[in-house]
CSV table of C-alpha atoms in Angstrom, one decimal:
chain,number,residue,atom,x,y,z
I,341,MET,CA,82.0,-41.9,19.7
I,342,PHE,CA,82.4,-41.4,15.9
I,343,VAL,CA,86.0,-41.2,14.5
I,344,ASP,CA,87.0,-40.0,11.0
I,345,ASP,CA,88.5,-42.8,9.0
I,346,ASP,CA,91.7,-40.8,8.4
I,347,GLU,CA,92.4,-40.3,12.1
I,348,ASP,CA,95.4,-42.2,13.5
I,349,ILE,CA,94.9,-45.0,16.0
I,350,ARG,CA,94.7,-43.7,19.6
I,351,GLN,CA,94.2,-45.0,23.1
I,352,GLY,CA,90.5,-45.7,23.6
I,353,ASP,CA,89.9,-46.9,20.1
I,354,VAL,CA,87.5,-49.8,19.9
I,355,ILE,CA,88.5,-52.4,17.4
I,356,ARG,CA,86.7,-55.4,15.9
I,357,ARG,CA,87.6,-58.5,13.9
I,358,PHE,CA,85.0,-60.8,12.3
I,359,ASN,CA,85.5,-64.4,13.2
I,360,SER,CA,84.0,-65.8,10.0
I,361,ALA,CA,83.1,-64.8,6.5
I,362,ASP,CA,79.4,-64.6,7.4
I,363,ARG,CA,80.2,-61.8,9.8
I,364,ILE,CA,77.8,-63.3,12.4
I,365,SER,CA,80.3,-63.3,15.3
I,366,ALA,CA,83.2,-61.0,16.0
I,367,SER,CA,86.0,-60.3,18.5
I,368,TYR,CA,86.4,-56.9,20.1
I,369,GLY,CA,89.2,-55.0,21.8
I,370,PHE,CA,90.2,-51.7,23.4
I,371,ILE,CA,93.4,-50.0,22.6
I,372,ILE,CA,95.3,-49.3,25.8
I,373,THR,CA,98.7,-48.0,24.5
I,374,ALA,CA,99.1,-44.4,25.7
I,375,ASP,CA,98.8,-41.7,23.1
I,376,CYS,CA,102.3,-40.3,24.0
I,377,ASP,CA,103.9,-43.7,23.4
I,378,ILE,CA,102.1,-44.0,20.1
I,379,ALA,CA,103.2,-40.6,19.0
I,380,GLN,CA,106.8,-41.2,20.0
I,381,LYS,CA,106.7,-44.8,18.6
I,382,LYS,CA,107.9,-46.2,21.9
I,383,THR,CA,106.2,-49.4,21.2
I,384,GLY,CA,107.5,-49.7,17.7
I,385,ASP,CA,105.0,-51.0,15.2
I,386,ARG,CA,102.8,-52.7,17.9
I,387,PHE,CA,99.7,-51.7,19.9
I,388,THR,CA,98.5,-53.2,23.2
I,389,TRP,CA,94.9,-54.0,23.5
I,390,LEU,CA,92.4,-55.4,26.0
I,391,GLU,CA,89.8,-58.0,25.1
I,392,VAL,CA,86.1,-57.0,25.2
I,393,ILE,CA,83.3,-59.5,25.5
I,394,PRO,CA,79.6,-59.4,26.0
I,395,ALA,CA,78.5,-59.2,29.7
I,396,ALA,CA,76.5,-62.4,29.3
I,397,GLN,CA,79.7,-64.2,28.2
I,398,TYR,CA,81.6,-62.8,31.1
I,399,LEU,CA,79.0,-64.3,33.5
I,400,GLU,CA,79.2,-67.6,31.7
I,401,GLU,CA,82.9,-68.0,31.3
I,402,PHE,CA,84.4,-66.2,34.3
I,403,TRP,CA,82.0,-65.2,37.1
I,404,ALA,CA,79.9,-68.4,37.2
I,405,THR,CA,83.1,-70.5,37.3
I,406,GLU,CA,84.4,-68.6,40.3
I,407,GLN,CA,81.0,-68.9,42.1
I,408,PHE,CA,81.1,-72.6,41.6
I,409,ARG,CA,84.7,-72.8,43.0
I,410,ARG,CA,83.5,-71.1,46.2
I,411,ILE,CA,80.5,-73.4,46.4
I,412,ALA,CA,82.6,-76.4,46.1
I,413,ASP,CA,85.1,-75.2,48.7
I,414,ARG,CA,82.4,-74.3,51.2
I,415,ASN,CA,80.3,-77.5,50.9
I,416,LEU,CA,82.8,-80.3,50.3
I,417,LYS,CA,83.9,-80.4,54.0
I,418,THR,CA,80.4,-80.4,55.5
I,419,ALA,CA,79.3,-83.0,53.0
I,420,CYS,CA,82.2,-85.3,53.9
I,421,GLU,CA,81.3,-84.8,57.6
I,422,GLY,CA,77.6,-85.8,56.9
I,423,LEU,CA,78.6,-88.8,54.8
I,424,ASN,CA,81.2,-90.0,57.3
I,425,SER,CA,78.7,-89.8,60.1
I,426,ARG,CA,76.4,-92.1,58.2
I,427,ILE,CA,79.3,-94.4,57.1
I,428,LYS,CA,80.3,-94.8,60.7
I,429,ARG,CA,76.7,-95.8,61.7
I,430,SER,CA,76.1,-98.0,58.7
I,431,GLU,CA,78.7,-100.7,59.7
I,432,LEU,CA,79.2,-101.4,56.0
I,433,GLY,CA,82.9,-101.2,56.4
I,434,LEU,CA,83.3,-98.3,54.0
I,435,SER,CA,86.3,-96.0,54.2
I,436,LEU,CA,85.8,-92.6,55.5
I,437,LEU,CA,85.9,-89.8,53.0
I,438,ASP,CA,88.0,-86.7,52.5
I,439,ASP,CA,87.5,-83.9,50.0
I,440,GLY,CA,89.5,-85.7,47.3
I,441,ALA,CA,87.8,-89.0,47.7
I,442,LEU,CA,84.4,-87.3,47.6
I,443,ARG,CA,85.3,-85.4,44.4
I,444,PHE,CA,86.3,-88.7,42.8
I,445,TRP,CA,83.1,-90.4,44.0
I,446,LEU,CA,80.9,-87.5,42.6
I,447,ALA,CA,82.6,-87.9,39.2
I,448,GLU,CA,81.4,-91.5,39.1
I,449,ALA,CA,78.0,-91.3,40.8
I,450,ASP,CA,75.2,-88.9,41.4
I,451,ALA,CA,73.8,-87.9,44.8
I,452,ASP,CA,71.1,-90.6,44.9
I,453,ALA,CA,73.6,-93.4,44.1
I,454,ILE,CA,76.0,-92.2,46.8
I,455,LEU,CA,73.3,-91.9,49.5
I,456,THR,CA,71.9,-95.4,48.5
I,457,ALA,CA,75.4,-96.8,49.0
I,458,ILE,CA,75.6,-95.6,52.6
I,459,GLY,CA,72.0,-96.2,53.4
I,460,GLY,CA,71.1,-92.4,53.7
I,461,LYS,CA,68.8,-91.9,50.8
I,462,SER,CA,66.1,-90.2,52.9
I,463,ASP,CA,68.5,-87.3,53.8
I,464,VAL,CA,67.0,-84.6,51.7
I,465,LYS,CA,69.5,-81.8,52.8
I,466,LEU,CA,72.6,-84.0,52.1
I,467,ARG,CA,71.2,-85.0,48.8
I,468,SER,CA,70.7,-81.4,47.8
I,469,GLN,CA,74.2,-80.6,49.0
I,470,LEU,CA,75.8,-83.4,47.0
I,471,ALA,CA,73.8,-82.5,43.9
I,472,CYS,CA,75.0,-78.9,44.2
I,473,ILE,CA,78.6,-80.0,44.5
I,474,ARG,CA,78.3,-82.3,41.5
I,475,LEU,CA,77.1,-79.3,39.5
I,476,ALA,CA,79.9,-77.2,40.8
I,477,LEU,CA,82.4,-79.9,39.6
I,478,GLY,CA,80.9,-79.7,36.1
I,479,PHE,CA,78.7,-82.8,36.1
I,480,ASP,CA,75.0,-82.9,35.1
I,481,SER,CA,75.4,-79.6,33.4
I,482,SER,CA,72.6,-78.1,31.4
I,483,GLY,CA,75.2,-76.6,28.9
I,484,SER,CA,75.1,-73.2,30.6
I,485,ARG,CA,77.1,-72.5,33.7
I,486,VAL,CA,74.9,-69.6,34.7
I,487,LYS,CA,71.7,-71.8,34.5
I,488,ASP,CA,73.6,-74.5,36.4
I,489,LEU,CA,74.5,-71.9,39.1
I,490,GLN,CA,70.8,-70.9,39.4
I,491,GLN,CA,70.0,-74.6,40.0
I,492,ALA,CA,72.8,-75.0,42.5
I,493,TRP,CA,71.6,-71.9,44.4
I,494,THR,CA,68.0,-73.2,44.5
I,495,LEU,CA,69.3,-76.6,45.8
I,496,LEU,CA,71.0,-74.6,48.6
I,497,GLY,CA,67.8,-72.8,49.4
I,498,ARG,CA,68.6,-69.4,47.9
I,499,ASP,CA,65.5,-67.6,46.6
I,500,GLN,CA,65.2,-65.9,43.2
I,501,LYS,CA,65.4,-62.4,44.5
I,502,SER,CA,68.7,-63.2,46.3
I,503,GLN,CA,70.0,-64.9,43.1
I,504,GLN,CA,69.3,-61.8,41.0
I,505,SER,CA,71.0,-59.6,43.6
I,506,ALA,CA,74.1,-61.8,43.4
I,507,ILE,CA,74.3,-61.4,39.6
I,508,LYS,CA,73.9,-57.6,39.9
I,509,GLU,CA,76.7,-57.5,42.5
I,510,ALA,CA,78.9,-59.3,40.0
I,511,PHE,CA,79.2,-56.0,38.1
I,512,ASP,CA,79.5,-53.7,41.1
I,513,PRO,CA,82.8,-51.8,40.6
I,514,ASP,CA,83.0,-51.0,44.3
I,515,ARG,CA,83.1,-54.6,45.5
I,516,GLY,CA,86.7,-55.7,46.0
I,517,PHE,CA,89.2,-55.2,43.3
I,518,PRO,CA,87.5,-56.1,40.0
I,519,ASP,CA,89.7,-57.1,37.0
I,520,PHE,CA,87.1,-55.8,34.5
I,521,VAL,CA,85.3,-52.6,33.5
I,522,LEU,CA,81.6,-52.8,32.5
I,523,ILE,CA,80.5,-50.6,29.7
I,524,PRO,CA,76.9,-50.2,28.4
I,525,GLU,CA,77.5,-50.6,24.7
I,526,LEU,CA,80.1,-50.6,21.9
I,527,PRO,CA,80.1,-48.5,18.7
I,528,ALA,CA,78.4,-50.0,15.7
I,529,THR,CA,77.6,-53.2,17.7
I,530,ASP,CA,74.2,-54.7,18.6
I,531,GLY,CA,73.5,-55.7,22.2
I,532,TYR,CA,73.8,-54.0,25.5
I,533,GLY,CA,76.3,-54.6,28.2
I,534,PHE,CA,80.0,-55.4,27.5
I,535,VAL,CA,83.0,-56.1,29.7
I,536,ILE,CA,86.6,-55.0,29.2
I,537,LEU,CA,88.9,-57.7,30.6
I,538,LEU,CA,91.8,-56.0,32.3
I,539,ARG,CA,93.8,-59.2,32.5
I,540,ALA,CA,93.3,-60.2,28.8
I,541,ILE,CA,96.1,-58.1,27.4
I,542,SER,CA,97.4,-58.8,23.8
I,543,MET,CA,99.7,-57.2,21.2
I,544,ILE,CA,98.9,-56.5,17.6
I,545,ARG,CA,101.2,-55.2,14.8
I,546,ALA,CA,100.3,-52.0,13.1
I,547,ASP,CA,100.0,-53.7,9.7
I,548,GLY,CA,97.3,-55.9,11.1
I,549,LEU,CA,95.1,-53.0,12.4
I,550,PHE,CA,93.2,-50.7,10.2
I,551,ARG,CA,91.6,-47.3,10.8
I,552,SER,CA,88.2,-48.6,9.4
I,553,GLU,CA,86.6,-51.6,7.9
I,554,THR,CA,86.8,-50.0,4.5
I,555,GLU,CA,90.5,-49.6,4.8
I,556,ALA,CA,90.9,-53.2,5.8
I,557,ARG,CA,89.0,-54.3,2.7
I,558,ILE,CA,90.9,-52.0,0.4
I,559,ASN,CA,94.1,-53.6,1.7
I,560,GLY,CA,92.7,-57.1,1.0
I,561,LYS,CA,92.4,-58.0,4.7
I,562,PRO,CA,88.7,-58.0,5.5
I,563,GLU,CA,89.4,-60.4,8.4
I,564,ALA,CA,91.8,-58.1,10.1
I,565,PHE,CA,91.2,-55.9,13.2
I,566,HIS,CA,89.7,-52.5,12.3
I,567,ARG,CA,88.5,-49.5,14.3
I,568,ILE,CA,84.8,-49.0,14.8
I,569,GLY,CA,84.9,-46.1,17.2
I,570,ARG,CA,86.5,-44.5,20.1
I,571,PHE,CA,85.6,-44.2,23.8
I,572,THR,CA,85.4,-40.7,25.4
I,573,ASP,CA,88.4,-39.4,27.2
I,574,GLY,CA,86.8,-39.9,30.6
I,575,LEU,CA,86.1,-43.6,30.0
I,576,ARG,CA,89.5,-44.4,28.4
I,577,PHE,CA,91.4,-42.6,31.2
I,578,SER,CA,89.3,-44.6,33.8
I,579,VAL,CA,90.1,-47.8,32.1
I,580,ALA,CA,93.8,-47.0,32.0
I,581,GLN,CA,93.7,-46.0,35.7
I,582,LYS,CA,91.9,-49.3,36.7
I,583,LEU,CA,94.5,-51.3,34.7
I,584,ALA,CA,97.4,-49.6,36.4
I,585,PHE,CA,95.8,-50.0,39.9
I,586,LEU,CA,95.1,-53.7,39.3
I,587,PHE,CA,98.6,-54.6,38.3
I,588,SER,CA,100.2,-52.4,41.0
I,589,ARG,CA,98.5,-54.7,43.6
I,590,ILE,CA,99.9,-57.9,42.1
I,591,GLY,CA,102.8,-58.9,44.3
I,592,MET,CA,105.4,-61.6,43.7
I,593,PRO,CA,105.4,-65.0,45.7
I,594,LYS,CA,106.9,-64.7,49.3
I,595,LYS,CA,109.8,-67.0,48.2
I,596,PHE,CA,110.7,-64.7,45.4
I,597,GLU,CA,110.6,-61.6,47.7
I,598,ASP,CA,112.7,-63.4,50.3
I,599,ALA,CA,115.3,-64.3,47.6
I,600,CYS,CA,115.3,-60.6,46.5
I,601,ASP,CA,115.9,-59.5,50.1
I,602,ALA,CA,118.8,-62.1,50.4
I,603,ALA,CA,120.3,-60.9,47.2
I,604,THR,CA,120.2,-57.3,48.5
I,605,GLU,CA,121.9,-58.2,51.7
I,606,LEU,CA,124.6,-60.1,49.9
I,607,LEU,CA,125.1,-57.1,47.5
I,608,VAL,CA,125.4,-54.7,50.5
I,609,GLU,CA,128.0,-57.0,52.2
I,610,LEU,CA,129.9,-57.2,48.9
I,611,VAL,CA,130.0,-53.4,48.4
I,612,TYR,CA,131.2,-52.7,51.9
I,613,LYS,CA,133.7,-55.6,51.8
I,614,GLU,CA,135.2,-54.2,48.6
I,615,ALA,CA,135.2,-50.7,50.1
I,616,GLY,CA,137.1,-52.0,53.2
I,617,GLU,CA,139.7,-53.7,51.1
I,618,LYS,CA,140.5,-50.5,49.3
I,619,ILE,CA,141.0,-48.5,52.5
């Protein structure tokens, strides 16, 4: 929504910073500091903001990477079993493989070379699985992890309709506990589909954030962050709620929790020991 240039910075403001003088690319953010904290200056001269990126970038840099991790985890064991079965029958004296050894081998050789080495080149299914794992590990990449993922899925026999459904599910807010919020668009910004990264939290000083691009230029800081609009109350409250819910679920390691329990027990013993000495 539109915001007058003289309005103060508030929660829900969308901010932008151009990454170069040609203004072709930019970084975007969402002010998450609560209005009451801003008004009472509880955060001093700083604002907290969440990074916002295009949805396509989210798929490329975050989602596809996680999908490949799962593919590697699911297929490494069965690929080792298939290779070891052929190694035992080959009588070539080769050592049996585990996940780590196969990862290392795939970094040095492609699927065809590995199968040729154990005499199993005609195994089409195993070849596809090895080629898929190699893609998952980052080798033979096309330069796009999303395109690599499409290729890997095809190697595993997943049809195009199923692949498209999987990509749509990536943005389903009701699946699991997402650490992002999908929004259709940003003010004064071309393109459609953006993602607010709930884990990408940063701080910015008030003197590095301006209420408009014009104000930034007047102050001689055209490269600084400036406001380009504001989300509706419903959306900004929803983002704040999802952020709070996400971090309320993040627990500490079991060892840390056990240490806290032990410290509590010692404290209770000490309190009652001191009380007993005073009686």
